[in-house]
Structures are given as C-alpha cells and as structure tokens.
Amino acid sequence: MRTPAVVVNFKAYSEVDGPRSLDLALTCQKVAEETGVSIAVCPPMVELSHVARNVQIPVLSQHCDPRRPGSATGWVTPSMIAASSAKGTLLNHSEHRLMLIDIQDTVAMCRSQGLWSIVCTDSVASSGAVAFYSPDFVAVEPPELIGGDISVTDANPDVVRDAVDAVKKADPSVRLLCGAGVKAGKDVKAALELGAEGVLLASGVVKSKDPYQSLLDLVKLI
Ligand code: G3P
C-alpha cells in the first residue's frame, strides 16, 4: 500500500449496513481519484467480497483468524480473504483482540497468501513487540481515545513518536500508522510530522453527515 495512507475502518456502524458499504467505498474511491491520496477501506466482513470486486482502491478485512481452510465454522481464514479479492487485513483491533501467538501465526499465514497485514496495538511496548513479526504495518491506537473528538496526535503525541522508534528498532521495514480521534486534516498532518506513514480512522468518515467532505478535509494537507 502506497504511503502516506488513509485507512478507513467501517467497523459495524449501521451507516454501512448492506449496500451502504459499497456506497461509502465508492465515495472513498472518488476522493482518492480526485486527490491522488492513497486511501484503503475496511468494510464489514459480510460485504468484503462485494466491495472488493467493485472498487479499485485497496479493500481490507477488519479481522482474520489463524485458521486453515476446512473445519473452521465461523472463523475467517487468510485464504478466504485472499479469495474475496481483498488485499489484506486489520489484525488485533482493540475491539477484536488476538493472543500474541495468534498475531504471529496470522501475520505469517497472511503473508503466504500475499495479503498485507496491519496489526493494531494500544501502546509503545506492544507496537515494538508485534513489529518483530514483520507485519506490513503497525497501527497504534490508545483505546480510550477511539471514537472520541480528541486526536491521538493532540492527546498523546509521544505515543506516536515513540511507537515509530520502537517499531523501526524491531524491524525497519515495518511502517507505523496511528489512529483514535483523527477527524481533521490537521490531525493527519500532525501524524505525518510525528513520523507515522498514515492514519487508521473510522467515525470521522463513517458517522459524518457528509463523508465525502469529511474525507476531503482529512486528506487536504497530505
Ligand atoms: O480502527 C480505527 C479506529 O479504532 C479509530 O476510530 O472513530 O476514533 O477514528 P475513530
């Protein structure tokens, strides 16, 4: 994924139920085309394949399990994500945590399927720890700021700066995203100035009355 990147997690908001996931993905694609900014979307699992087959921007799963095809009822395997035309997956989101050992296995399984992985973390220490597994990205998000109106870049800039250092120390090829409360262009600019290579965000776009304008505002200073 080209950086700086803006990754929009649709979560399970009712605003993206059913066909509205594709509508929002097409809006994100329109902004990507008009601005040239790298934008990826993470629709709910039940819409993943439909969205991935109908947009050109990268589509990522919100979660993946360390399971192989076969007897795995209800689990989400790397192989089914690859077959859906999605390009990769979030892992260990603060709303869908995995055990450390499962993160390691899932990153490796995703890599063998040609999928990108973005491992979410809640601290500098956990960012450094998961970077040893060499995912494509680590996304640091202090849980207490998620869904709020104060950006991590204002509330705790040190966590972004220090997570960049921790990740690069573990594996210089891993890129850091940050998220939580990112709602405006100035927040994205601050994230990049702190050393992040993009942002992971949700409510600022998904719950906006005008997602097109909100996303334009978010990317305007990149
Ligand atoms: O996955 C992104 C997320 O956890 C941040 O959410 O609503 O604070 O942008 P939000």
CSV table of N, CA and C in Angstrom, one decimal, residues 82-204:
chain,number,residue,atom,x,y,z
A,82,ALA,N,-8.1,-13.8,0.8
A,82,ALA,CA,-7.4,-13.7,-0.4
A,82,ALA,C,-8.4,-13.9,-1.6
A,83,ALA,N,-9.2,-14.9,-1.4
A,83,ALA,CA,-10.2,-15.3,-2.5
A,83,ALA,C,-11.3,-14.3,-2.7
A,84,SER,N,-11.5,-13.4,-1.7
A,84,SER,CA,-12.5,-12.4,-1.8
A,84,SER,C,-12.1,-11.2,-2.6
A,85,SER,N,-10.8,-11.1,-3.1
A,85,SER,CA,-10.2,-10.0,-3.8
A,85,SER,C,-9.8,-8.9,-2.9
A,86,ALA,N,-9.9,-9.1,-1.6
A,86,ALA,CA,-9.4,-8.1,-0.6
A,86,ALA,C,-7.8,-8.2,-0.7
A,87,LYS,N,-7.2,-7.1,-0.3
A,87,LYS,CA,-5.7,-7.0,-0.4
A,87,LYS,C,-5.0,-7.3,0.9
A,88,GLY,N,-5.8,-7.3,2.0
A,88,GLY,CA,-5.1,-7.6,3.3
A,88,GLY,C,-6.1,-7.5,4.4
A,89,THR,N,-5.6,-7.3,5.6
A,89,THR,CA,-6.5,-7.3,6.8
A,89,THR,C,-5.9,-6.5,8.0
A,90,LEU,N,-6.9,-6.0,8.7
A,90,LEU,CA,-6.5,-5.5,10.1
A,90,LEU,C,-6.4,-6.7,11.0
A,91,LEU,N,-5.6,-6.6,12.0
A,91,LEU,CA,-5.5,-7.7,13.0
A,91,LEU,C,-5.4,-7.1,14.3
A,92,ASN,N,-6.0,-7.8,15.3
A,92,ASN,CA,-5.8,-7.3,16.7
A,92,ASN,C,-6.4,-5.9,17.0
A,93,HIS,N,-7.5,-5.6,16.3
A,93,HIS,CA,-8.1,-4.3,16.6
A,93,HIS,C,-8.5,-4.3,18.1
A,94,SER,N,-8.5,-3.1,18.7
A,94,SER,CA,-8.8,-3.1,20.1
A,94,SER,C,-10.3,-3.6,20.4
A,95,GLU,N,-11.1,-3.6,19.4
A,95,GLU,CA,-12.4,-4.2,19.5
A,95,GLU,C,-12.5,-5.7,19.1
A,96,HIS,N,-11.3,-6.2,18.8
A,96,HIS,CA,-11.3,-7.6,18.3
A,96,HIS,C,-9.9,-8.2,18.5
A,97,ARG,N,-9.5,-8.3,19.8
A,97,ARG,CA,-8.1,-8.6,20.1
A,97,ARG,C,-7.8,-10.1,19.8
A,98,LEU,N,-6.5,-10.4,19.5
A,98,LEU,CA,-6.0,-11.7,19.4
A,98,LEU,C,-4.9,-11.9,20.4
A,99,MET,N,-4.6,-13.2,20.7
A,99,MET,CA,-3.4,-13.5,21.5
A,99,MET,C,-2.2,-13.2,20.7
A,100,LEU,N,-1.1,-12.9,21.4
A,100,LEU,CA,0.2,-12.6,20.8
A,100,LEU,C,0.6,-13.7,19.8
A,101,ILE,N,0.5,-14.9,20.3
A,101,ILE,CA,0.9,-16.1,19.4
A,101,ILE,C,0.1,-16.2,18.2
A,102,ASP,N,-1.2,-15.8,18.3
A,102,ASP,CA,-2.1,-15.9,17.1
A,102,ASP,C,-1.8,-14.7,16.2
A,103,ILE,N,-1.4,-13.6,16.7
A,103,ILE,CA,-1.0,-12.5,15.8
A,103,ILE,C,0.2,-13.0,15.0
A,104,GLN,N,1.2,-13.6,15.6
A,104,GLN,CA,2.4,-14.0,14.9
A,104,GLN,C,2.0,-15.0,13.8
A,105,ASP,N,1.2,-16.0,14.1
A,105,ASP,CA,0.8,-17.0,13.1
A,105,ASP,C,0.0,-16.4,12.0
A,106,THR,N,-0.9,-15.5,12.4
A,106,THR,CA,-1.8,-14.9,11.3
A,106,THR,C,-1.0,-14.0,10.4
A,107,VAL,N,-0.1,-13.2,10.9
A,107,VAL,CA,0.7,-12.4,10.0
A,107,VAL,C,1.5,-13.3,9.0
A,108,ALA,N,2.0,-14.4,9.5
A,108,ALA,CA,2.8,-15.3,8.6
A,108,ALA,C,1.8,-16.0,7.6
A,109,MET,N,0.6,-16.4,8.0
A,109,MET,CA,-0.3,-17.0,7.1
A,109,MET,C,-0.8,-16.0,6.1
A,110,CYS,N,-1.0,-14.8,6.5
A,110,CYS,CA,-1.4,-13.7,5.5
A,110,CYS,C,-0.3,-13.5,4.5
A,111,ARG,N,0.9,-13.4,5.0
A,111,ARG,CA,2.0,-13.2,4.0
A,111,ARG,C,2.0,-14.3,3.0
A,112,SER,N,1.8,-15.5,3.4
A,112,SER,CA,1.9,-16.6,2.5
A,112,SER,C,0.8,-16.6,1.5
A,113,GLN,N,-0.3,-15.9,1.8
A,113,GLN,CA,-1.4,-15.7,0.9
A,113,GLN,C,-1.3,-14.4,0.0
A,114,GLY,N,-0.2,-13.7,0.3
A,114,GLY,CA,0.0,-12.4,-0.5
A,114,GLY,C,-0.8,-11.3,0.1
A,115,LEU,N,-1.3,-11.4,1.3
A,115,LEU,CA,-2.1,-10.4,2.0
A,115,LEU,C,-1.3,-9.5,2.8
A,116,TRP,N,-1.6,-8.2,2.8
A,116,TRP,CA,-1.0,-7.2,3.7
A,116,TRP,C,-1.6,-7.4,5.1
A,117,SER,N,-0.8,-7.1,6.1
A,117,SER,CA,-1.4,-7.1,7.5
A,117,SER,C,-1.1,-5.8,8.2
A,118,ILE,N,-2.1,-5.3,8.9
A,118,ILE,CA,-2.0,-4.1,9.7
A,118,ILE,C,-2.3,-4.5,11.1
A,119,VAL,N,-1.3,-4.6,12.0
A,119,VAL,CA,-1.6,-5.1,13.3
A,119,VAL,C,-1.8,-3.9,14.3
A,120,CYS,N,-3.0,-3.8,14.9
A,120,CYS,CA,-3.3,-2.7,15.8
A,120,CYS,C,-2.7,-3.0,17.2
A,121,THR,N,-2.3,-1.9,17.8
A,121,THR,CA,-1.7,-2.0,19.1
A,121,THR,C,-2.3,-0.9,20.0
A,122,ASP,N,-2.0,-1.0,21.3
A,122,ASP,CA,-2.5,0.1,22.2
A,122,ASP,C,-1.4,0.9,22.9
A,123,SER,N,-0.2,0.6,22.6
A,123,SER,CA,0.9,1.2,23.4
A,123,SER,C,2.2,1.1,22.6
A,124,VAL,N,3.2,1.8,23.1
A,124,VAL,CA,4.5,1.8,22.5
A,124,VAL,C,5.1,0.4,22.7
A,125,ALA,N,5.0,-0.2,23.9
A,125,ALA,CA,5.6,-1.5,24.1
A,125,ALA,C,5.0,-2.6,23.2
A,126,SER,N,3.7,-2.6,23.1
A,126,SER,CA,3.0,-3.6,22.2
A,126,SER,C,3.3,-3.4,20.7
A,127,SER,N,3.5,-2.1,20.4
A,127,SER,CA,3.9,-1.8,19.0
A,127,SER,C,5.3,-2.4,18.6
A,128,GLY,N,6.2,-2.2,19.5
A,128,GLY,CA,7.6,-2.8,19.3
A,128,GLY,C,7.5,-4.3,19.3
A,129,ALA,N,6.7,-4.9,20.2
A,129,ALA,CA,6.6,-6.3,20.3
A,129,ALA,C,6.1,-7.0,19.0
A,130,VAL,N,5.0,-6.4,18.5
A,130,VAL,CA,4.4,-7.1,17.3
A,130,VAL,C,5.2,-6.8,16.0
A,131,ALA,N,6.0,-5.7,16.0
A,131,ALA,CA,6.8,-5.4,14.9
A,131,ALA,C,7.9,-6.5,14.6
A,132,PHE,N,8.2,-7.2,15.6
A,132,PHE,CA,9.2,-8.4,15.4
A,132,PHE,C,8.6,-9.4,14.5
A,133,TYR,N,7.2,-9.4,14.4
A,133,TYR,CA,6.6,-10.4,13.5
A,133,TYR,C,6.6,-9.9,12.0
A,134,SER,N,7.1,-8.7,11.8
A,134,SER,CA,7.2,-8.1,10.4
A,134,SER,C,5.9,-8.1,9.7
A,135,PRO,N,4.9,-7.5,10.3
A,135,PRO,CA,3.7,-7.2,9.5
A,135,PRO,C,4.0,-6.0,8.6
A,136,ASP,N,3.1,-5.7,7.6
A,136,ASP,CA,3.4,-4.6,6.8
A,136,ASP,C,3.3,-3.3,7.5
A,137,PHE,N,2.3,-3.2,8.4
A,137,PHE,CA,2.1,-2.0,9.2
A,137,PHE,C,1.7,-2.4,10.7
A,138,VAL,N,2.1,-1.5,11.6
A,138,VAL,CA,1.6,-1.5,12.9
A,138,VAL,C,0.7,-0.2,13.1
A,139,ALA,N,-0.5,-0.3,13.7
A,139,ALA,CA,-1.3,0.9,13.8
A,139,ALA,C,-1.6,1.1,15.3
A,140,VAL,N,-0.9,2.1,15.9
A,140,VAL,CA,-1.1,2.4,17.3
A,140,VAL,C,-2.3,3.2,17.6
A,141,GLU,N,-3.2,2.8,18.5
A,141,GLU,CA,-4.4,3.5,18.8
A,141,GLU,C,-4.7,3.3,20.3
A,142,PRO,N,-4.5,4.4,21.1
A,142,PRO,CA,-4.9,4.3,22.5
A,142,PRO,C,-6.4,4.1,22.6
A,143,PRO,N,-6.8,3.0,23.2
A,143,PRO,CA,-8.3,2.7,23.2
A,143,PRO,C,-9.2,3.7,23.8
A,144,GLU,N,-8.7,4.5,24.8
A,144,GLU,CA,-9.5,5.5,25.5
A,144,GLU,C,-9.9,6.6,24.6
A,145,LEU,N,-9.1,6.8,23.4
A,145,LEU,CA,-9.4,7.9,22.5
A,145,LEU,C,-10.2,7.5,21.3
A,146,ILE,N,-10.4,6.2,21.2
A,146,ILE,CA,-11.1,5.7,20.0
A,146,ILE,C,-12.6,6.2,20.0
A,147,GLY,N,-13.0,6.7,18.9
A,147,GLY,CA,-14.4,7.2,18.8
A,147,GLY,C,-14.7,8.6,19.3
A,148,GLY,N,-13.6,9.2,19.9
A,148,GLY,CA,-13.8,10.5,20.5
A,148,GLY,C,-13.4,11.6,19.6
A,149,ASP,N,-13.4,12.8,20.1
A,149,ASP,CA,-13.1,14.0,19.3
A,149,ASP,C,-11.8,14.6,19.5
A,150,ILE,N,-11.0,13.9,20.3
A,150,ILE,CA,-9.6,14.4,20.5
A,150,ILE,C,-8.6,13.5,19.9
A,151,SER,N,-7.9,14.0,18.9
A,151,SER,CA,-7.0,13.1,18.2
A,151,SER,C,-5.8,12.7,19.0
A,152,VAL,N,-5.4,11.4,18.8
A,152,VAL,CA,-4.2,10.9,19.5
A,152,VAL,C,-3.0,11.8,19.3
A,153,THR,N,-3.0,12.5,18.2
A,153,THR,CA,-1.8,13.4,17.9
A,153,THR,C,-1.8,14.7,18.8
A,154,ASP,N,-3.0,15.0,19.3
A,154,ASP,CA,-3.1,16.1,20.3
A,154,ASP,C,-3.0,15.6,21.7
A,155,ALA,N,-3.7,14.5,22.0
A,155,ALA,CA,-3.8,14.0,23.3
A,155,ALA,C,-2.5,13.3,23.8
A,156,ASN,N,-1.9,12.6,22.9
A,156,ASN,CA,-0.7,11.8,23.3
A,156,ASN,C,0.3,11.7,22.1
A,157,PRO,N,0.9,12.8,21.6
A,157,PRO,CA,1.8,12.8,20.5
A,157,PRO,C,3.0,11.8,20.8
A,158,ASP,N,3.4,11.7,22.1
A,158,ASP,CA,4.6,10.9,22.4
A,158,ASP,C,4.3,9.4,22.0
A,159,VAL,N,3.1,9.0,22.1
A,159,VAL,CA,2.8,7.6,21.9
A,159,VAL,C,3.1,7.3,20.4
A,160,VAL,N,2.8,8.3,19.5
A,160,VAL,CA,3.0,8.1,18.1
A,160,VAL,C,4.6,8.1,17.8
A,161,ARG,N,5.2,9.2,18.3
A,161,ARG,CA,6.6,9.3,18.1
A,161,ARG,C,7.4,8.1,18.6
A,162,ASP,N,7.1,7.7,19.8
A,162,ASP,CA,7.8,6.6,20.4
A,162,ASP,C,7.5,5.3,19.8
A,163,ALA,N,6.3,5.1,19.3
A,163,ALA,CA,5.9,3.9,18.6
A,163,ALA,C,6.7,3.8,17.3
A,164,VAL,N,6.9,4.9,16.6
A,164,VAL,CA,7.7,4.8,15.4
A,164,VAL,C,9.1,4.3,15.7
A,165,ASP,N,9.7,4.9,16.8
A,165,ASP,CA,11.0,4.4,17.1
A,165,ASP,C,11.0,2.9,17.5
A,166,ALA,N,10.1,2.5,18.3
A,166,ALA,CA,10.0,1.1,18.8
A,166,ALA,C,9.9,0.1,17.6
A,167,VAL,N,9.0,0.5,16.7
A,167,VAL,CA,8.8,-0.3,15.5
A,167,VAL,C,10.0,-0.4,14.6
A,168,LYS,N,10.6,0.7,14.4
A,168,LYS,CA,11.8,0.8,13.5
A,168,LYS,C,13.0,0.0,14.1
A,169,LYS,N,13.0,0.1,15.4
A,169,LYS,CA,14.1,-0.7,16.1
A,169,LYS,C,13.9,-2.2,15.9
A,170,ALA,N,12.7,-2.6,16.0
A,170,ALA,CA,12.4,-4.1,15.8
A,170,ALA,C,12.6,-4.5,14.4
A,171,ASP,N,12.0,-3.7,13.4
A,171,ASP,CA,12.1,-4.1,12.0
A,171,ASP,C,11.9,-2.8,11.2
A,172,PRO,N,13.0,-2.3,10.6
A,172,PRO,CA,13.0,-1.0,9.9
A,172,PRO,C,12.0,-1.1,8.7
A,173,SER,N,11.6,-2.2,8.2
A,173,SER,CA,10.7,-2.3,7.1
A,173,SER,C,9.3,-2.1,7.5
A,174,VAL,N,8.9,-2.2,8.7
A,174,VAL,CA,7.5,-2.1,9.2
A,174,VAL,C,7.2,-0.6,9.3
A,175,ARG,N,6.0,-0.3,8.7
A,175,ARG,CA,5.6,1.2,8.7
A,175,ARG,C,4.5,1.4,9.8
A,176,LEU,N,4.5,2.6,10.4
A,176,LEU,CA,3.6,2.8,11.5
A,176,LEU,C,2.4,3.7,11.1
A,177,LEU,N,1.2,3.3,11.4
A,177,LEU,CA,0.0,4.2,11.3
A,177,LEU,C,-0.4,4.6,12.7
A,178,CYS,N,-1.2,5.6,12.8
A,178,CYS,CA,-1.7,5.9,14.1
A,178,CYS,C,-3.2,6.2,14.0
A,179,GLY,N,-3.9,6.1,15.0
A,179,GLY,CA,-5.4,6.3,15.0
A,179,GLY,C,-6.0,6.6,16.3
A,180,ALA,N,-7.2,7.0,16.3
A,180,ALA,CA,-8.0,7.3,17.5
A,180,ALA,C,-8.3,8.8,17.5
A,181,GLY,N,-9.6,9.1,17.3
A,181,GLY,CA,-10.0,10.5,17.3
A,181,GLY,C,-9.5,11.4,16.1
A,182,VAL,N,-8.9,10.8,15.1
A,182,VAL,CA,-8.5,11.5,14.0
A,182,VAL,C,-9.7,12.0,13.1
A,183,LYS,N,-9.9,13.3,13.1
A,183,LYS,CA,-11.1,13.8,12.5
A,183,LYS,C,-10.9,14.9,11.5
A,184,ALA,N,-9.7,15.5,11.4
A,184,ALA,CA,-9.4,16.6,10.6
A,184,ALA,C,-8.1,16.6,9.9
A,185,GLY,N,-8.0,17.4,8.9
A,185,GLY,CA,-6.7,17.4,8.1
A,185,GLY,C,-5.5,17.8,9.0
A,186,LYS,N,-5.7,18.6,10.0
A,186,LYS,CA,-4.6,19.0,10.8
A,186,LYS,C,-4.1,17.8,11.6
A,187,ASP,N,-5.0,16.9,11.9
A,187,ASP,CA,-4.6,15.7,12.7
A,187,ASP,C,-3.8,14.7,11.8
A,188,VAL,N,-4.2,14.6,10.6
A,188,VAL,CA,-3.4,13.8,9.7
A,188,VAL,C,-2.0,14.4,9.4
A,189,LYS,N,-2.0,15.7,9.3
A,189,LYS,CA,-0.7,16.4,9.1
A,189,LYS,C,0.2,16.1,10.3
A,190,ALA,N,-0.4,16.3,11.5
A,190,ALA,CA,0.4,16.1,12.7
A,190,ALA,C,0.9,14.7,12.8
A,191,ALA,N,0.1,13.7,12.4
A,191,ALA,CA,0.5,12.3,12.4
A,191,ALA,C,1.8,12.1,11.5
A,192,LEU,N,1.8,12.7,10.4
A,192,LEU,CA,2.9,12.5,9.4
A,192,LEU,C,4.1,13.2,10.0
A,193,GLU,N,3.9,14.4,10.6
A,193,GLU,CA,5.1,15.1,11.2
A,193,GLU,C,5.7,14.3,12.4
A,194,LEU,N,4.9,13.5,13.1
A,194,LEU,CA,5.4,12.7,14.2
A,194,LEU,C,6.1,11.4,13.7
A,195,GLY,N,6.0,11.2,12.4
A,195,GLY,CA,6.8,10.0,11.9
A,195,GLY,C,5.9,8.9,11.4
A,196,ALA,N,4.5,9.0,11.6
A,196,ALA,CA,3.6,8.0,11.1
A,196,ALA,C,3.6,8.1,9.6
A,197,GLU,N,3.2,6.9,9.0
A,197,GLU,CA,3.1,6.9,7.5
A,197,GLU,C,1.7,6.9,7.1
A,198,GLY,N,0.8,7.2,8.0
A,198,GLY,CA,-0.6,7.3,7.6
A,198,GLY,C,-1.5,7.2,8.9
A,199,VAL,N,-2.8,7.1,8.6
A,199,VAL,CA,-3.7,7.1,9.8
A,199,VAL,C,-4.7,6.0,9.5
A,200,LEU,N,-5.2,5.4,10.6
A,200,LEU,CA,-6.3,4.5,10.6
A,200,LEU,C,-7.5,5.2,11.4
A,201,LEU,N,-8.6,5.4,10.7
A,201,LEU,CA,-9.7,6.1,11.3
A,201,LEU,C,-11.0,5.5,11.0
A,202,ALA,N,-12.1,6.0,11.7
A,202,ALA,CA,-13.4,5.4,11.5
A,202,ALA,C,-14.5,6.5,11.5
A,203,SER,N,-14.8,6.9,12.8
A,203,SER,CA,-16.1,7.7,13.0
A,203,SER,C,-16.0,9.0,12.2
A,204,GLY,N,-14.9,9.6,12.0
A,204,GLY,CA,-14.8,10.9,11.4
A,204,GLY,C,-15.3,10.8,9.9
